[in-house]
Short mmCIF file of C-alpha atoms and ligand atoms in Angstrom, two decimals:
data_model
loop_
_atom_site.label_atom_id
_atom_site.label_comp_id
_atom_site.label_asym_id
_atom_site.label_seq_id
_atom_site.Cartn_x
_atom_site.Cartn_y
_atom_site.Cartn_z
CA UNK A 1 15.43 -31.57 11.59
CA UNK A 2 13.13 -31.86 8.41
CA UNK A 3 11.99 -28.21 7.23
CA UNK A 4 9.93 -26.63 4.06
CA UNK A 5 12.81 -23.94 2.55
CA UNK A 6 12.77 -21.66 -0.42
CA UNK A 7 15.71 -22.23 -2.12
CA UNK A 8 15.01 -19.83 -5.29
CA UNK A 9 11.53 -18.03 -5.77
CA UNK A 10 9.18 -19.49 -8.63
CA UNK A 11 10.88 -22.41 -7.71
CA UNK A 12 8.97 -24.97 -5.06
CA UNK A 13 10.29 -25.34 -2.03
CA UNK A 14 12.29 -28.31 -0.64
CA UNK A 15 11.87 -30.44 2.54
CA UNK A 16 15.47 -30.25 3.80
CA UNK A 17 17.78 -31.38 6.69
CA UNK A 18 18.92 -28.51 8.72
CA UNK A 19 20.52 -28.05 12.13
CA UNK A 20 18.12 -27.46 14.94
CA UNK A 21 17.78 -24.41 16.33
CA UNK A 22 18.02 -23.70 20.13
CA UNK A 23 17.44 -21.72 22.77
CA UNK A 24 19.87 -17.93 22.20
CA UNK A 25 18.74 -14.92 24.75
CA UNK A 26 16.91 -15.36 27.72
CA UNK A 27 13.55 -14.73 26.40
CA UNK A 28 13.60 -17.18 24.14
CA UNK A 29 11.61 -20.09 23.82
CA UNK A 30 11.91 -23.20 21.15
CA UNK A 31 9.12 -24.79 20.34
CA UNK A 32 8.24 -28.23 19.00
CA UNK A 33 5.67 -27.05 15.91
CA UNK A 34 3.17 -29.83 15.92
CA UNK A 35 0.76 -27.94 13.72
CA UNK A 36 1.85 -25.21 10.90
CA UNK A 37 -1.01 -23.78 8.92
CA UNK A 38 -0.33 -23.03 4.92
CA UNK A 39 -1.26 -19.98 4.01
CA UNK A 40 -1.75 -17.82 0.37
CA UNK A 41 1.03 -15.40 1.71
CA UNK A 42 3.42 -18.94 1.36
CA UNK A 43 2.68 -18.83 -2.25
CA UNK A 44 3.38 -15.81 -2.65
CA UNK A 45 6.83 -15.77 -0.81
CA UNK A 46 7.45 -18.38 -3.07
CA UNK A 47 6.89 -16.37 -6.44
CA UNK A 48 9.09 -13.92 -4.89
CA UNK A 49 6.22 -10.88 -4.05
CA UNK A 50 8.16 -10.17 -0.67
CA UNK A 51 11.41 -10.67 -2.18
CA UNK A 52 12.13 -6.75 -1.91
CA UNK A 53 10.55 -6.16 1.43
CA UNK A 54 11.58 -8.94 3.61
CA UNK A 55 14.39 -8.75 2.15
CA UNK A 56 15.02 -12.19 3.15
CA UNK A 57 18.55 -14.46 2.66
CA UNK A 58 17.51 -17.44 0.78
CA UNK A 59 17.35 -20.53 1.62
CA UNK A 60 15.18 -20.15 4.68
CA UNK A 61 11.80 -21.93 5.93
CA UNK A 62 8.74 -20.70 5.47
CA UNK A 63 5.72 -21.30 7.39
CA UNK A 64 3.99 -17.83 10.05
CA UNK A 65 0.90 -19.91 11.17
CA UNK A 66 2.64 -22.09 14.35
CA UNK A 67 1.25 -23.98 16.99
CA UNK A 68 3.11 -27.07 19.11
CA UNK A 69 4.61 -27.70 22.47
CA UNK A 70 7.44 -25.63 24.42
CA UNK A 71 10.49 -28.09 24.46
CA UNK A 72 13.18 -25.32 26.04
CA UNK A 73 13.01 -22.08 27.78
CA UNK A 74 15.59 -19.08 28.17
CA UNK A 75 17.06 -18.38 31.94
CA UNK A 76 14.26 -15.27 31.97
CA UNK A 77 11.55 -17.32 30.75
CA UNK A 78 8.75 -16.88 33.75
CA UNK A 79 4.78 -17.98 32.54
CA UNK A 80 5.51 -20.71 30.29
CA UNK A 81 7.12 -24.51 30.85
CA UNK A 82 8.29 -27.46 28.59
CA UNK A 83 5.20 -29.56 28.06
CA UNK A 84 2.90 -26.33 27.35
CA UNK A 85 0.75 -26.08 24.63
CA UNK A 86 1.05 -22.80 22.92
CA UNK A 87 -0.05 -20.65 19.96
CA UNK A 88 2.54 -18.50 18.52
CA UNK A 89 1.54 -14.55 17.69
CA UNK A 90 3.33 -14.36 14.35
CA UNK A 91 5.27 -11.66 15.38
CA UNK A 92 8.38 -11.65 17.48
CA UNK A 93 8.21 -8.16 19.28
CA UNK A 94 11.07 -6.07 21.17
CA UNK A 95 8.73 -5.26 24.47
CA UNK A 96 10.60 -1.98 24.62
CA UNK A 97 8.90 0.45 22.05
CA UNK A 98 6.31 2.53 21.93
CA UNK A 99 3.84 0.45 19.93
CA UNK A 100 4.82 -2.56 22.26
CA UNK A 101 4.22 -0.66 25.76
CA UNK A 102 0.76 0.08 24.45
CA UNK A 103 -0.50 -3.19 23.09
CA UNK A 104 0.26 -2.54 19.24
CA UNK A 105 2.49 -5.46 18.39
CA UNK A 106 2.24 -5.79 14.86
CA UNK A 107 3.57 -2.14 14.92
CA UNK A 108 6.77 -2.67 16.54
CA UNK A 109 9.77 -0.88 15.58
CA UNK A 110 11.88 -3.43 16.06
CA UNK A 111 10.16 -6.92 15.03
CA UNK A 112 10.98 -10.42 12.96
CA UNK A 113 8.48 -11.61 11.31
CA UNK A 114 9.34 -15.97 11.32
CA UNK A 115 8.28 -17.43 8.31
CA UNK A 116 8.65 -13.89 6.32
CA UNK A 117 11.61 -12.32 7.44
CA UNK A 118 13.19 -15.10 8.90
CA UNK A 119 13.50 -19.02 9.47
CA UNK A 120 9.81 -19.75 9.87
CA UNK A 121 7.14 -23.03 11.41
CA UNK A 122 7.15 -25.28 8.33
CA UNK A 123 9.67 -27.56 10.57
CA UNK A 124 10.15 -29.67 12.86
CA UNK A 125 11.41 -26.94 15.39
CA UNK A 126 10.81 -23.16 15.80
CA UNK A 127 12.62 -20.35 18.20
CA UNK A 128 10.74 -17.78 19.34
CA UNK A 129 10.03 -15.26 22.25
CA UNK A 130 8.06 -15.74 25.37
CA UNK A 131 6.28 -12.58 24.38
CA UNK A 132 5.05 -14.57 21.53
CA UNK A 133 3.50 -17.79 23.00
CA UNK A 134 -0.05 -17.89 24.13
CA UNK A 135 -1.01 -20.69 26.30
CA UNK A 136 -3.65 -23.24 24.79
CA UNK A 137 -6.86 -24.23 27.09
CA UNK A 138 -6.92 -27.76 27.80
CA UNK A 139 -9.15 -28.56 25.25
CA UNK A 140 -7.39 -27.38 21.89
CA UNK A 141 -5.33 -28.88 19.95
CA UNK A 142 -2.23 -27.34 18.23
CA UNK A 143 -3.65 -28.48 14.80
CA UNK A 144 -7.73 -26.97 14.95
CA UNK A 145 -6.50 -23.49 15.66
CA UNK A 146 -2.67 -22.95 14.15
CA UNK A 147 -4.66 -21.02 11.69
CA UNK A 148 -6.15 -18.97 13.73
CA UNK A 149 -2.25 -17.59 14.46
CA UNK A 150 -2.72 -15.51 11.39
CA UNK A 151 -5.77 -15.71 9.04
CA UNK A 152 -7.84 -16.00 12.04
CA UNK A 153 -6.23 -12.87 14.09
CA UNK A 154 -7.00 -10.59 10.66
CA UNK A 155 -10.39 -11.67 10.81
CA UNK A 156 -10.62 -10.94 14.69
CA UNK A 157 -9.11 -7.77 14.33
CA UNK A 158 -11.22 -5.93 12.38
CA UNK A 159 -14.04 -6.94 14.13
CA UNK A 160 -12.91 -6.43 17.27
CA UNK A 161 -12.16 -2.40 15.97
CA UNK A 162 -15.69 -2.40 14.41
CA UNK A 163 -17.29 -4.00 17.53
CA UNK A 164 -17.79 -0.93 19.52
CA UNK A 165 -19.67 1.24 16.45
CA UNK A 166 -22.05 -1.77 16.04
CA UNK A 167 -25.40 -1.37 18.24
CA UNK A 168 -27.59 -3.88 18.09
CA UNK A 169 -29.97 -4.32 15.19
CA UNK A 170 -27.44 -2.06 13.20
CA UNK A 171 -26.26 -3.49 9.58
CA UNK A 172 -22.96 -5.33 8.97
CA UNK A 173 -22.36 -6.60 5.32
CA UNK A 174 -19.15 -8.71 5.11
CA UNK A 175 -17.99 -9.44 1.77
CA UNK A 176 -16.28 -12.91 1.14
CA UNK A 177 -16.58 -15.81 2.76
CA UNK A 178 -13.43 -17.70 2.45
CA UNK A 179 -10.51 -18.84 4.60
CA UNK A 180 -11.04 -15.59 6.66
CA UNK A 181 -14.17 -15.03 5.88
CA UNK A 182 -15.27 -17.74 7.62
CA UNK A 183 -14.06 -16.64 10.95
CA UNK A 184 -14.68 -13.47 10.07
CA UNK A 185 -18.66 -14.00 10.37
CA UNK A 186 -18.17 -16.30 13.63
CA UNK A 187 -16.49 -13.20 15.48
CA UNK A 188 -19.11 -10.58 13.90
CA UNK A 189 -22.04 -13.04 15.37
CA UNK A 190 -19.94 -14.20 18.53
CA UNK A 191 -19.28 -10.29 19.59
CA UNK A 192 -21.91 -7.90 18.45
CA UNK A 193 -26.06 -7.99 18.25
CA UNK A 194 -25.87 -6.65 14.34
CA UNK A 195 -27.83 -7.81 11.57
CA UNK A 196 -25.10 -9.69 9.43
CA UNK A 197 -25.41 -9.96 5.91
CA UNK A 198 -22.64 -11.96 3.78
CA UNK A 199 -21.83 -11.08 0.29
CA UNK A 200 -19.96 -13.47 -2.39
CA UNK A 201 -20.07 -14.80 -5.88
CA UNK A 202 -20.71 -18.57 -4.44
CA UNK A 203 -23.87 -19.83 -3.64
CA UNK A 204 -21.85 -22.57 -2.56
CA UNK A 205 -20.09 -20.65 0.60
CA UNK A 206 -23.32 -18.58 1.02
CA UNK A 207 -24.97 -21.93 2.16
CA UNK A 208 -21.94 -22.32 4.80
CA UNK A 209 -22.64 -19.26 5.81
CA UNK A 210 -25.60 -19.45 6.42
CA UNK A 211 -25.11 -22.28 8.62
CA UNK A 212 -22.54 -20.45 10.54
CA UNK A 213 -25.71 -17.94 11.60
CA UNK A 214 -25.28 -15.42 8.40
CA UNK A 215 -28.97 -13.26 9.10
CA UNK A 216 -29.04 -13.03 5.46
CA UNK A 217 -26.87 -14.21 2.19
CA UNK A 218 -26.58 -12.38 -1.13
CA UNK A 219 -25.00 -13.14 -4.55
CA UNK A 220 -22.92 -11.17 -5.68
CA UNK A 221 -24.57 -11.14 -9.33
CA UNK A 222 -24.25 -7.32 -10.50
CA UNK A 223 -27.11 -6.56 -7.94
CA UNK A 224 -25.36 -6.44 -4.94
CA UNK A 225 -25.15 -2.95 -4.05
CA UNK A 226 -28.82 -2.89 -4.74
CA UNK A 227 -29.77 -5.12 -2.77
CA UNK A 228 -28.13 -4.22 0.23
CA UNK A 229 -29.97 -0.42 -0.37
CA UNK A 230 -33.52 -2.69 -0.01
CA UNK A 231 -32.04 -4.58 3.13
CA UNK A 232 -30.81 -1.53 4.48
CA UNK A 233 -33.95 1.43 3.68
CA UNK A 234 -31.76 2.87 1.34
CA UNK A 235 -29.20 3.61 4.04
CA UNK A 236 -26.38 1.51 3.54
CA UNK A 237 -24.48 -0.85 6.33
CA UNK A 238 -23.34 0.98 9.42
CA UNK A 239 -19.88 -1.37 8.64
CA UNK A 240 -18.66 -3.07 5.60
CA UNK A 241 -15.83 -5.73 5.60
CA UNK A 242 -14.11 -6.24 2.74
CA UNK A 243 -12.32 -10.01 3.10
CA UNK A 244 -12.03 -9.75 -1.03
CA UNK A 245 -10.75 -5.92 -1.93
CA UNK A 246 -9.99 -6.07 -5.42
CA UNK A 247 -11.76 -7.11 -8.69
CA UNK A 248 -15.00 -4.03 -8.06
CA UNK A 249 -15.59 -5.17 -4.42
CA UNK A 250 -13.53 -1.75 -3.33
CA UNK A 251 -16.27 0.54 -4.90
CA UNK A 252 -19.28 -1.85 -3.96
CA UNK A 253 -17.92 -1.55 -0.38
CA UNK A 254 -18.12 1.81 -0.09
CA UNK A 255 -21.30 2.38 -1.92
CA UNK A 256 -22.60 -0.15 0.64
CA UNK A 257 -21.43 2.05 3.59
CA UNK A 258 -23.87 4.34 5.30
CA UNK A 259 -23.27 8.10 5.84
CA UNK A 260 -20.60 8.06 8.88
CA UNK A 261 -20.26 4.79 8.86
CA UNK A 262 -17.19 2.87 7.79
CA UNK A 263 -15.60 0.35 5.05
CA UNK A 264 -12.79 -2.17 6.58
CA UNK A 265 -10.35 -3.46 4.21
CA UNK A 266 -9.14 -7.09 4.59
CA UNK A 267 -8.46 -8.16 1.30
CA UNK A 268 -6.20 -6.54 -1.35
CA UNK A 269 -4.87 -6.16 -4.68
CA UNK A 270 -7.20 -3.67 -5.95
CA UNK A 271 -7.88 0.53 -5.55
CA UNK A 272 -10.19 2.27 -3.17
CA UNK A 273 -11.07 5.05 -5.55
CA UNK A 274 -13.19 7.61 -3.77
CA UNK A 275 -13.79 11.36 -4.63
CA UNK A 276 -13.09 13.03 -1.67
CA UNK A 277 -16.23 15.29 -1.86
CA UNK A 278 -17.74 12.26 -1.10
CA UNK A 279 -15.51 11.09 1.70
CA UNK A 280 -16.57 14.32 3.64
CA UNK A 281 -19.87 14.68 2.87
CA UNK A 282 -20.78 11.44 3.16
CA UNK A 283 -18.13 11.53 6.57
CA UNK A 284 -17.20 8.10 6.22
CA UNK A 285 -14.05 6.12 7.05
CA UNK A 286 -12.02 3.66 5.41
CA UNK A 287 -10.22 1.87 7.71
CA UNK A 288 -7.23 -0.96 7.33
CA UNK A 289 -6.41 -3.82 9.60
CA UNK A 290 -3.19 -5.59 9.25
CA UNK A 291 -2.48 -9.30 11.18
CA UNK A 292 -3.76 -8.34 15.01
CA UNK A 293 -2.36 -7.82 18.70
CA UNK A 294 -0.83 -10.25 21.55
CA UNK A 295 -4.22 -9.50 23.36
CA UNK A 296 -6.25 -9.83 20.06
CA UNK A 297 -4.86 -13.51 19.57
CA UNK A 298 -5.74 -14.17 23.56
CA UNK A 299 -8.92 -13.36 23.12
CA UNK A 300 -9.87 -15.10 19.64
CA UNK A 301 -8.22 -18.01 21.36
CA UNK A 302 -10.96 -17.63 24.09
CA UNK A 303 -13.50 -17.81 21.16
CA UNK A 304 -12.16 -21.09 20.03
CA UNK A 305 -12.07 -22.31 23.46
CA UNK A 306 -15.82 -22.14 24.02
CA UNK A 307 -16.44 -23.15 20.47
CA UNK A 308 -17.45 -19.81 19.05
CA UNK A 309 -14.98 -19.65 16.36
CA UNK A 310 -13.96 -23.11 14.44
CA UNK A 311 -11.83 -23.47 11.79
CA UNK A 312 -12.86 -26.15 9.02
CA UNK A 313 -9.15 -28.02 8.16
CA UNK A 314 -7.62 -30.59 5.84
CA UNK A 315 -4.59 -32.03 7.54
CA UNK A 316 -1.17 -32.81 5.91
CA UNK A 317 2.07 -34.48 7.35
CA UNK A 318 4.54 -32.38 7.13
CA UNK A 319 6.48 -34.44 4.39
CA UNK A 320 3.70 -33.71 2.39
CA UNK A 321 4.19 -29.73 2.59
CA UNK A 322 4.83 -29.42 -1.36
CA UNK A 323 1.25 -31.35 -1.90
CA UNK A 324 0.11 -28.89 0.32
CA UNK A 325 0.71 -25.82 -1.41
CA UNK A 326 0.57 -27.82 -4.56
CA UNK A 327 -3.20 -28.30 -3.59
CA UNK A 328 -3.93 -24.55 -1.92
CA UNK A 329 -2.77 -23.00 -5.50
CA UNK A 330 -4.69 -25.23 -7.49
CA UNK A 331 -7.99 -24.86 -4.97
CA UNK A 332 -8.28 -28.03 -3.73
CA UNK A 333 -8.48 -27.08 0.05
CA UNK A 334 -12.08 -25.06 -0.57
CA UNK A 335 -13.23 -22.76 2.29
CA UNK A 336 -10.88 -24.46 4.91
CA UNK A 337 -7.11 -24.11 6.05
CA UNK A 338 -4.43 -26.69 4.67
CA UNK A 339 -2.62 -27.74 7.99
CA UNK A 340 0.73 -29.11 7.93
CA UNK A 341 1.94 -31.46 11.15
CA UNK A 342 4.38 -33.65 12.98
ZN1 ZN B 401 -0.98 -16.53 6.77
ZN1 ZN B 402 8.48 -3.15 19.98
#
């Protein structure tokens, strides 16, 4: 079958020939990958940032954003059939520890990680476990929400956590509108009655966002702090969330946050660099959010079901992978998801 594999990091990657995989325990389940979305985490497996802690054999295929059709099904298999459309959680979870038996997958002790840690969705044909594979309502389609397997399960995430301190009429400021970003805003507007207000450099995205149902847009020109102290009475948001987290956005977020409220971090790279006087006078929280759940990606599959969450896509063939990533590095697949299929 064809697949996308690193060879050597700062290298590109190759579209090679490799044996198919099949079906190995009794939970397993190979799937037919009809849809694989490209993500920035793909470049940076390729310049060798996870090197040390996949630890990864090389070659392998990349590719943690999969959606396609069940072909084959392990002897246990019960729920799921050949012909089925499915998502795939990213994660390929042991069922059996502590973390698992309460919901937390992407805390499993005992996890692989396809497309990270192992041969990944950039092919032609994927194995996975039946814990992993979400049925897809009737009416979506492998390639409008592979995406959503991993960019779009951050973005639910957080706001699913943030949800529940968010009355209505409260403030939200979200900062970034990009590929998560996007979705991002669609959950915060699809799930709670607060007062959203989107933060970025681009008046550009600010516009989409505004179509998406942003209450209010601000630049992010040096006044941003500002004028989210006007918007807000001087209070601050109730929530911030960070998509961006590095280059000053760390120390606007928090100075955006209101007394007991709390500052999500999405995006990373940079330093949350608070005084801890303030962090307990001010009792506020900062709070991370890594991938999501099983459940999470049920339910943000619900939201794309009924058309609450889209995902704005540019569509590759798969033996155009390398233009792909080729064209996500140099920018060329603004505010939308490059999606590679079969
Ligand atoms: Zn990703
Ligand atoms: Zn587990």
């Amino acid at each position: 079958m064809k697949a996308v594999r690193v060879h050597e990091y700062n290298q590109p990657p190759s579209l090679d020939d490799i044996p198919e995989p099949g079906i190995e325990g009794p939970f397993d389940v190979l799937v037919k990958i009809d849809a694989a979305g490209v993500c920035r985490t793909d470049l940076h497996i390729i310049e060798g940032q996870w090197a040390e802690k996949s630890g990864v054999g090389l070659p392998y295929v990349i590719g943690h954003e999969n959606a396609g059709t069940v072909v084959a099904t392990g002897d246990a298999v019960r729920g799921v059939a050949d012909g089925d459309r499915v998502i795939l959680h990213p994660l390929v979870t042991c069922g059996l520890c502590r973390a698992c038996r309460s919901g937390d997958d992407v805390h499993c002790s005992d996890s692989e990680f396809p497309g990270i840690n192992r041969d990944g969705g950039m092919a032609e044909l994927l194995r996975t476990s039946v814990r992993s594979v979400v049925k897809l309502d009737e009416g979506l389609h492998p390639a409008d929400v592979a995406a959503l397997a991993d960019a779009g399960l951050t973005a639910y995430h957080a706001v699913r956590k943030a949800a529940p301190q968010l009355h209505p009429g409260d403030h939200v400021v979200q900062i970034g509108v990009g590929g998560l970003g996007h979705i991002g805003l669609q959950c915060l507007l699809a799930m709670t009655a607060a007062r959203v207000t989107v933060v970025d450099m681009s008046t550009e995205v600010l516009e989409k966002a505004k179509t998406l149902g942003a209450h209010t847009t601000v630049v992010s020109d040096g006044s941003q702090v500002d004028q989210i102290m006007d918007l807000t009475k001087g209070e601050g948001a109730q929530i911030v969330i960070d998509f961006v987290g590095e280059h000053g956005t760390e120390a606007d977020g928090v100075a955006m946050t209101k007394n007991a409220g709390s500052y999500y971090v999405i995006g990373y790279g940079g330093n949350v660099d608070i005084p801890t006087i303030d962090i307990i006078s001010r009792e506020i929280n900062v709070i991370g959010n890594l991938v999501g759940s099983y459940n999470d990606l049920v339910d943000l599959m619900r939201l794309a079901a009924t058309g609450d969450v889209t995902l704005s896509t540019k569509q590759y063939d798969l033996d155009d992978a390398l233009r792909a990533l080729d064209d996500l590095d140099g920018g060329r697949v603004p505010g939308g998801r490059a999606i590679l299929t079969t």
